[in-house]
Tab-separated table of C-alpha atoms in Angstrom:
chain	number	residue	atom	x	y	z
U	1	MET	CA	94.310	100.299	105.738
U	2	SER	CA	92.912	101.477	102.442
U	3	GLU	CA	90.485	100.233	99.837
U	4	GLU	CA	91.044	99.772	96.143
U	5	ALA	CA	88.860	102.014	94.037
U	6	GLY	CA	85.682	100.420	92.832
U	7	ASN	CA	85.622	97.384	95.092
U	8	ASP	CA	85.641	96.290	98.721
U	9	VAL	CA	89.039	94.590	98.742
U	10	VAL	CA	91.028	95.692	101.764
U	11	VAL	CA	94.712	96.223	100.958
U	12	ASP	CA	97.485	96.175	103.517
U	13	PRO	CA	99.434	99.447	103.244
U	14	VAL	CA	102.758	97.791	104.132
U	15	ALA	CA	102.724	94.529	102.191
U	16	GLY	CA	100.282	95.689	99.504
U	17	ASP	CA	98.327	92.426	99.520
U	18	ALA	CA	94.559	92.060	99.407
U	19	ALA	CA	94.214	89.438	102.137
U	20	GLY	CA	96.164	88.470	105.210
U	21	ILE	CA	96.334	84.844	104.063
U	22	VAL	CA	95.937	83.376	100.581
U	23	VAL	CA	96.261	79.626	99.942
U	24	ARG	CA	95.709	78.162	96.486
U	25	GLY	CA	95.977	74.497	95.503
U	26	VAL	CA	98.328	73.605	98.339
U	27	THR	CA	99.422	70.006	98.742
U	28	ARG	CA	101.740	68.395	101.264
U	29	ARG	CA	103.130	64.870	101.207
U	30	PHE	CA	104.882	62.973	103.948
U	31	GLY	CA	106.432	60.142	101.956
U	32	SER	CA	103.537	58.333	100.314
U	33	ALA	CA	100.953	59.925	102.604
U	34	GLU	CA	99.044	63.000	101.412
U	35	ALA	CA	98.152	65.316	104.296
U	36	LEU	CA	96.939	68.111	101.999
U	37	ARG	CA	95.436	67.398	98.580
U	38	GLY	CA	94.580	70.835	97.243
U	39	ILE	CA	93.619	73.309	99.965
U	40	ASP	CA	92.189	76.714	98.977
U	41	LEU	CA	91.650	79.385	101.611
U	42	SER	CA	91.664	83.129	102.145
U	43	ALA	CA	91.612	85.115	105.376
U	44	PRO	CA	90.948	88.824	104.806
U	45	TYR	CA	92.268	91.626	106.961
U	46	GLY	CA	89.767	92.872	109.511
U	47	GLN	CA	87.946	89.545	109.796
U	48	ILE	CA	88.090	86.325	111.800
U	49	THR	CA	88.165	83.203	109.633
U	50	ALA	CA	87.314	79.839	111.188
U	51	LEU	CA	89.085	76.709	109.955
U	52	VAL	CA	86.791	73.725	110.589
U	53	GLY	CA	87.231	70.044	109.899
U	54	PRO	CA	87.500	66.596	111.499
U	55	ASN	CA	90.673	65.171	112.981
U	56	GLY	CA	93.066	64.274	110.187
U	57	ALA	CA	91.589	66.831	107.781
U	58	GLY	CA	94.915	68.664	107.451
U	59	LYS	CA	94.202	71.733	109.603
U	60	THR	CA	97.369	71.563	111.702
U	61	THR	CA	99.528	70.763	108.666
U	62	LEU	CA	98.156	73.854	106.933
U	63	LEU	CA	98.773	76.029	109.994
U	64	LEU	CA	102.354	74.766	110.219
U	65	ILE	CA	102.886	75.763	106.581
U	66	LEU	CA	101.457	79.224	107.235
U	67	ALA	CA	103.665	79.523	110.325
U	68	THR	CA	106.788	78.793	108.185
U	69	LEU	CA	107.433	75.476	109.983
U	70	LEU	CA	106.643	73.264	106.953
U	71	THR	CA	106.943	73.861	103.232
U	72	PRO	CA	104.177	72.811	100.843
U	73	THR	CA	104.833	70.151	98.234
U	74	SER	CA	103.036	72.304	95.669
U	75	GLY	CA	100.673	75.257	95.492
U	76	GLU	CA	100.749	78.948	96.363
U	77	VAL	CA	100.856	80.421	99.879
U	78	ARG	CA	100.975	84.086	100.877
U	79	VAL	CA	100.953	85.415	104.435
U	80	ALA	CA	100.854	89.215	104.678
U	81	GLY	CA	101.783	89.223	101.006
U	82	LEU	CA	104.919	87.113	101.469
U	83	ASP	CA	105.777	83.503	100.664
U	84	PRO	CA	106.570	81.584	103.875
U	85	ALA	CA	108.849	79.200	101.962
U	86	THR	CA	111.064	81.883	100.419
U	87	ASP	CA	110.793	84.664	103.019
U	88	PRO	CA	110.161	83.013	106.401
U	89	ASP	CA	111.774	85.863	108.353
U	90	GLY	CA	109.520	88.414	106.674
U	91	VAL	CA	106.440	86.313	107.420
U	92	ARG	CA	107.430	85.806	111.063
U	93	ALA	CA	107.842	89.552	111.495
U	94	ARG	CA	104.226	90.061	110.393
U	95	MET	CA	102.585	86.903	111.755
U	96	GLY	CA	101.712	85.733	115.268
U	97	TRP	CA	101.419	81.979	115.906
U	98	MET	CA	99.780	80.203	118.826
U	99	PRO	CA	99.940	76.403	118.456
U	100	ASP	CA	97.636	73.951	120.194
U	101	ALA	CA	100.412	72.688	122.497
U	102	LEU	CA	102.508	75.650	123.539
U	103	GLY	CA	105.685	75.135	125.521
U	104	VAL	CA	106.555	77.845	128.044
U	105	TYR	CA	109.647	78.582	130.105
U	106	GLU	CA	108.350	77.460	133.480
U	107	GLN	CA	110.932	79.221	135.664
U	108	LEU	CA	110.399	82.655	134.139
U	109	THR	CA	107.649	85.007	135.198
U	110	PRO	CA	105.059	86.092	132.604
U	111	ARG	CA	106.713	89.511	132.509
U	112	GLU	CA	110.135	87.969	131.889
U	113	TYR	CA	108.691	85.546	129.342
U	114	LEU	CA	107.078	88.289	127.242
U	115	THR	CA	110.116	90.562	127.630
U	116	PHE	CA	112.325	87.775	126.240
U	117	PHE	CA	110.169	87.410	123.137
U	118	ALA	CA	109.822	91.167	122.684
U	119	GLU	CA	113.613	91.437	122.644
U	120	ALA	CA	113.846	88.455	120.272
U	121	TYR	CA	111.612	90.374	117.854
U	122	ARG	CA	113.982	93.343	118.251
U	123	ILE	CA	111.319	95.668	119.535
U	124	ASP	CA	112.636	99.090	120.549
U	125	PRO	CA	114.033	98.576	124.095
U	126	ALA	CA	112.366	101.799	125.243
U	127	ALA	CA	108.954	100.361	124.266
U	128	VAL	CA	109.325	96.834	125.640
U	129	ALA	CA	108.298	97.421	129.269
U	130	GLY	CA	105.155	99.323	128.339
U	131	ARG	CA	104.139	96.820	125.673
U	132	VAL	CA	104.596	93.859	128.031
U	133	THR	CA	102.590	95.541	130.782
U	134	GLY	CA	99.817	96.337	128.308
U	135	LEU	CA	99.699	92.790	126.979
U	136	LEU	CA	99.521	91.295	130.472
U	137	ALA	CA	96.544	93.543	131.200
U	138	ARG	CA	94.819	92.634	127.912
U	139	VAL	CA	95.010	88.899	128.647
U	140	HIS	CA	94.105	89.410	132.320
U	141	LEU	CA	97.409	88.233	133.760
U	142	ALA	CA	98.559	91.487	135.361
U	143	GLU	CA	98.138	90.134	138.887
U	144	HIS	CA	100.316	87.133	137.987
U	145	ALA	CA	102.955	89.152	136.126
U	146	ASP	CA	105.774	88.436	138.581
U	147	GLN	CA	104.901	84.892	139.643
U	148	PRO	CA	106.702	81.890	138.095
U	149	VAL	CA	104.960	80.561	134.993
U	150	HIS	CA	104.808	77.067	136.516
U	151	VAL	CA	102.203	78.210	139.076
U	152	LEU	CA	99.784	79.304	136.341
U	153	SER	CA	96.802	77.172	135.402
U	154	ARG	CA	96.499	75.670	131.931
U	155	GLY	CA	94.052	78.373	130.917
U	156	GLN	CA	96.354	81.116	132.191
U	157	LYS	CA	99.230	79.606	130.204
U	158	GLN	CA	96.989	79.667	127.139
U	159	ARG	CA	96.421	83.375	127.669
U	160	LEU	CA	100.154	83.908	128.108
U	161	GLY	CA	100.702	82.094	124.813
U	162	LEU	CA	98.238	84.441	123.117
U	163	ALA	CA	100.086	87.444	124.551
U	164	ARG	CA	103.360	86.008	123.199
U	165	ALA	CA	101.800	85.698	119.739
U	166	MET	CA	100.757	89.364	119.919
U	167	VAL	CA	103.980	90.791	121.339
U	168	HIS	CA	105.246	92.169	118.000
U	169	GLU	CA	101.810	93.487	116.924
U	170	PRO	CA	101.403	91.118	113.952
U	171	ARG	CA	99.197	91.824	110.942
U	172	VAL	CA	98.172	88.147	110.763
U	173	LEU	CA	97.316	85.898	113.720
U	174	LEU	CA	97.189	82.075	113.542
U	175	LEU	CA	95.469	80.322	116.444
U	176	ASP	CA	95.169	76.549	116.877
U	177	GLU	CA	92.589	75.640	119.553
U	178	PRO	CA	93.076	78.928	121.473
U	179	ALA	CA	90.148	78.246	123.846
U	180	ALA	CA	91.524	74.894	125.059
U	181	GLY	CA	91.612	74.885	128.855
U	182	LEU	CA	89.792	78.191	129.214
U	183	ASP	CA	86.848	78.594	131.565
U	184	PRO	CA	83.641	80.234	130.266
U	185	ARG	CA	84.646	83.717	131.435
U	186	SER	CA	88.089	83.425	129.849
U	187	ARG	CA	86.525	82.213	126.575
U	188	ALA	CA	84.253	85.248	126.554
U	189	GLU	CA	87.264	87.509	127.164
U	190	LEU	CA	89.113	85.758	124.334
U	191	ARG	CA	86.198	86.412	121.971
U	192	ASP	CA	86.209	90.094	122.893
U	193	LEU	CA	89.971	90.380	122.389
U	194	LEU	CA	89.942	88.677	118.991
U	195	ARG	CA	87.030	90.819	117.838
U	196	GLU	CA	89.007	93.875	118.944
U	197	LEU	CA	92.062	92.713	116.996
U	198	ALA	CA	89.987	92.059	113.866
U	199	ALA	CA	88.375	95.483	114.190
U	200	SER	CA	91.869	97.005	114.176
U	201	GLY	CA	92.585	95.335	110.818
U	202	VAL	CA	94.318	92.113	111.835
U	203	ALA	CA	93.597	88.962	109.797
U	204	VAL	CA	92.758	86.200	112.299
U	205	LEU	CA	92.629	82.504	111.365
U	206	VAL	CA	91.267	80.234	114.118
U	207	SER	CA	91.150	76.439	114.131
U	208	SER	CA	88.943	74.930	116.843
U	209	HIS	CA	86.653	72.011	117.607
U	210	ILE	CA	84.394	74.228	119.750
U	211	LEU	CA	81.968	75.093	116.962
U	212	SER	CA	79.557	77.014	119.175
U	213	GLU	CA	82.411	79.377	120.077
U	214	LEU	CA	83.418	79.817	116.450
U	215	GLU	CA	79.860	80.586	115.400
U	216	GLU	CA	79.745	83.515	117.827
U	217	LEU	CA	83.266	84.650	116.981
U	218	ALA	CA	83.985	84.227	113.275
U	219	ASP	CA	82.985	86.243	110.219
U	220	ARG	CA	83.867	83.508	107.732
U	221	VAL	CA	84.324	79.743	107.762
U	222	VAL	CA	86.416	77.355	105.701
U	223	PHE	CA	85.395	73.685	105.910
U	224	VAL	CA	88.141	71.152	105.150
U	225	ALA	CA	88.066	67.356	104.938
U	226	GLU	CA	90.551	64.750	103.718
U	227	GLY	CA	93.116	67.423	102.917
U	228	ARG	CA	90.806	69.450	100.679
U	229	THR	CA	88.632	72.535	100.995
U	230	VAL	CA	84.974	71.501	101.050
U	231	GLU	CA	83.408	74.949	101.299
U	232	GLU	CA	84.362	78.558	102.044
U	233	ASP	CA	81.650	81.008	103.011
U	234	GLU	CA	80.518	83.834	105.240
U	235	ILE	CA	79.160	82.598	108.580
U	236	ALA	CA	75.785	84.072	107.653
U	237	GLY	CA	75.758	81.936	104.505
U	238	VAL	CA	76.222	78.521	106.105
U	239	ALA	CA	72.501	78.246	106.734
U	240	ARG	CA	72.031	77.149	103.116
U	241	PHE	CA	73.647	73.820	104.033
U	242	VAL	CA	71.461	73.331	107.057
U	243	VAL	CA	68.295	71.334	107.510
U	244	SER	CA	68.642	70.925	111.253
U	245	GLY	CA	66.505	70.018	114.184
U	246	TRP	CA	64.980	72.880	116.134
U	247	ARG	CA	64.084	73.375	119.782
U	248	VAL	CA	61.148	75.424	121.024
U	249	ARG	CA	60.226	76.364	124.591
U	250	ALA	CA	57.068	78.094	125.757
U	251	LEU	CA	55.587	79.263	129.039
U	252	ASP	CA	52.453	77.169	128.376
U	253	ASP	CA	53.399	73.589	127.453
U	254	ALA	CA	49.825	72.554	126.780
U	255	ALA	CA	49.239	75.427	124.355
U	256	LEU	CA	52.524	74.614	122.585
U	257	THR	CA	51.653	70.930	122.233
U	258	ALA	CA	48.184	71.718	120.893
U	259	ALA	CA	49.522	74.189	118.342
U	260	LEU	CA	52.211	71.789	117.126
U	261	THR	CA	49.724	68.920	116.865
U	262	ALA	CA	47.335	71.085	114.854
U	263	ARG	CA	50.134	71.597	112.317
U	264	GLY	CA	51.195	67.979	112.200
U	265	VAL	CA	54.501	68.576	113.970
U	266	ALA	CA	55.351	65.891	116.513
U	267	PRO	CA	58.198	66.680	118.963
U	268	LEU	CA	60.989	64.103	118.928
U	269	ALA	CA	61.710	64.677	122.620
U	270	THR	CA	60.660	66.987	125.423
U	271	SER	CA	62.721	68.164	128.376
U	272	ALA	CA	63.191	71.176	130.620
U	273	ALA	CA	65.153	72.757	127.754
U	274	GLY	CA	62.092	72.575	125.489
U	275	SER	CA	60.581	70.434	122.743
U	276	ASP	CA	62.933	69.080	120.065
U	277	LEU	CA	61.356	69.325	116.616
U	278	PRO	CA	62.183	67.365	113.438
U	279	PRO	CA	64.746	68.775	110.968
U	280	MET	CA	63.485	71.621	108.808
U	281	SER	CA	64.896	74.489	106.783
U	282	GLU	CA	65.187	78.029	108.096
U	283	THR	CA	62.235	79.028	105.924
U	284	ASP	CA	59.999	76.312	107.376
U	285	ALA	CA	61.185	77.064	110.917
U	286	ALA	CA	60.399	80.757	110.501
U	287	ALA	CA	56.911	79.908	109.209
U	288	LEU	CA	56.282	77.586	112.153
U	289	LEU	CA	57.400	80.198	114.661
U	290	ALA	CA	55.131	82.803	113.065
U	291	ALA	CA	52.225	80.346	113.286
U	292	LEU	CA	52.884	79.618	116.962
U	293	VAL	CA	53.001	83.304	117.793
U	294	GLY	CA	49.832	83.810	115.747
U	295	ASP	CA	48.167	81.132	117.898
U	296	ASP	CA	49.120	83.135	121.015
U	297	VAL	CA	51.561	80.472	122.204
U	298	PRO	CA	53.945	82.241	124.649
U	299	VAL	CA	57.200	81.166	122.951
U	300	VAL	CA	60.306	82.187	124.908
U	301	ALA	CA	62.991	80.304	122.932
U	302	PHE	CA	63.223	78.954	119.397
U	303	GLY	CA	66.423	78.003	117.626
U	304	PRO	CA	68.460	75.296	115.907
U	305	ILE	CA	69.758	72.461	118.070
U	306	GLY	CA	73.527	72.685	118.353
U	307	GLY	CA	73.936	75.814	116.238
U	308	GLN	CA	74.035	76.327	112.482
U	309	LEU	CA	77.803	75.969	112.135
U	310	GLU	CA	77.720	72.565	113.816
U	311	ALA	CA	74.754	71.500	111.702
U	312	ALA	CA	76.476	72.653	108.503
U	313	TYR	CA	79.655	70.819	109.501
U	314	LEU	CA	77.743	67.587	110.128
U	315	ALA	CA	75.769	67.951	106.893
U	316	LEU	CA	78.892	68.491	104.801
U	317	ASN	CA	80.652	65.524	106.357
U	318	LYS	CA	77.578	63.337	105.837
U	319	GLU	CA	77.594	64.231	102.137
U	320	ARG	CA	81.213	63.092	101.841
U	321	ARG	CA	80.686	59.605	103.322
């Protein structure tokens, strides 16, 4: 990886492009139906970009275009600097794809399964065995390496699918609902692995409905709705869309209630998780927290209800109704 002089644009040394994925004005029609109506998106190398939107927003259609499985009706698409419509083989050599519903060869073992795909990508035969063993360890399937795939759980098959997408060491990784079927520990391991891949310079694009996971994982977010890009921003910048409810919990409930009442803040609900406060901006929430601490209220938790990414998603969709 290198950087162009005078700016922070990361350039791939092989393809020479400034972002792993670039999408500009992409449309896609199926007969009279418009699935995409002008999508714009970029996914830089070295970062994880979250693709967020409701069902029917066009996320899967866009991923299929990026994965060379559909062609756009109009617009510009570049994956690792190449056009998937005119150079699908070149894109596939540089891109890893993990769809939401991944079929696997049930009678093979995970080792055989990954070896098959490594050979299909024409990886040096002398390197295949070591690469497959390393991948199985990275996705925590080493102990199941020589068992038939059909005995694996859904979550284990998801991890095998991720290993398959990584077998040729792609520069760009497309993931559609990668955490589906994973238990909490496996989701945490997935986060660590994707962060590791991004740190190594891979451009990762993730589509998921688990917004709390994306908020912890992603560097950037692209909101889409009705086949169009609604907003594209750094994760840290989504707070400007948010006027969300907040939840506060303290060791002394009576002191918390008195302090809130003194400031004219009435909790909407109270439970073991804490007191749910009315919607407010980050600035107002920070001022309220400072006031509570100044009143010697022993606050142990204070944060937005549901997370900022979820709140921003709901706010943007509300604006479009």
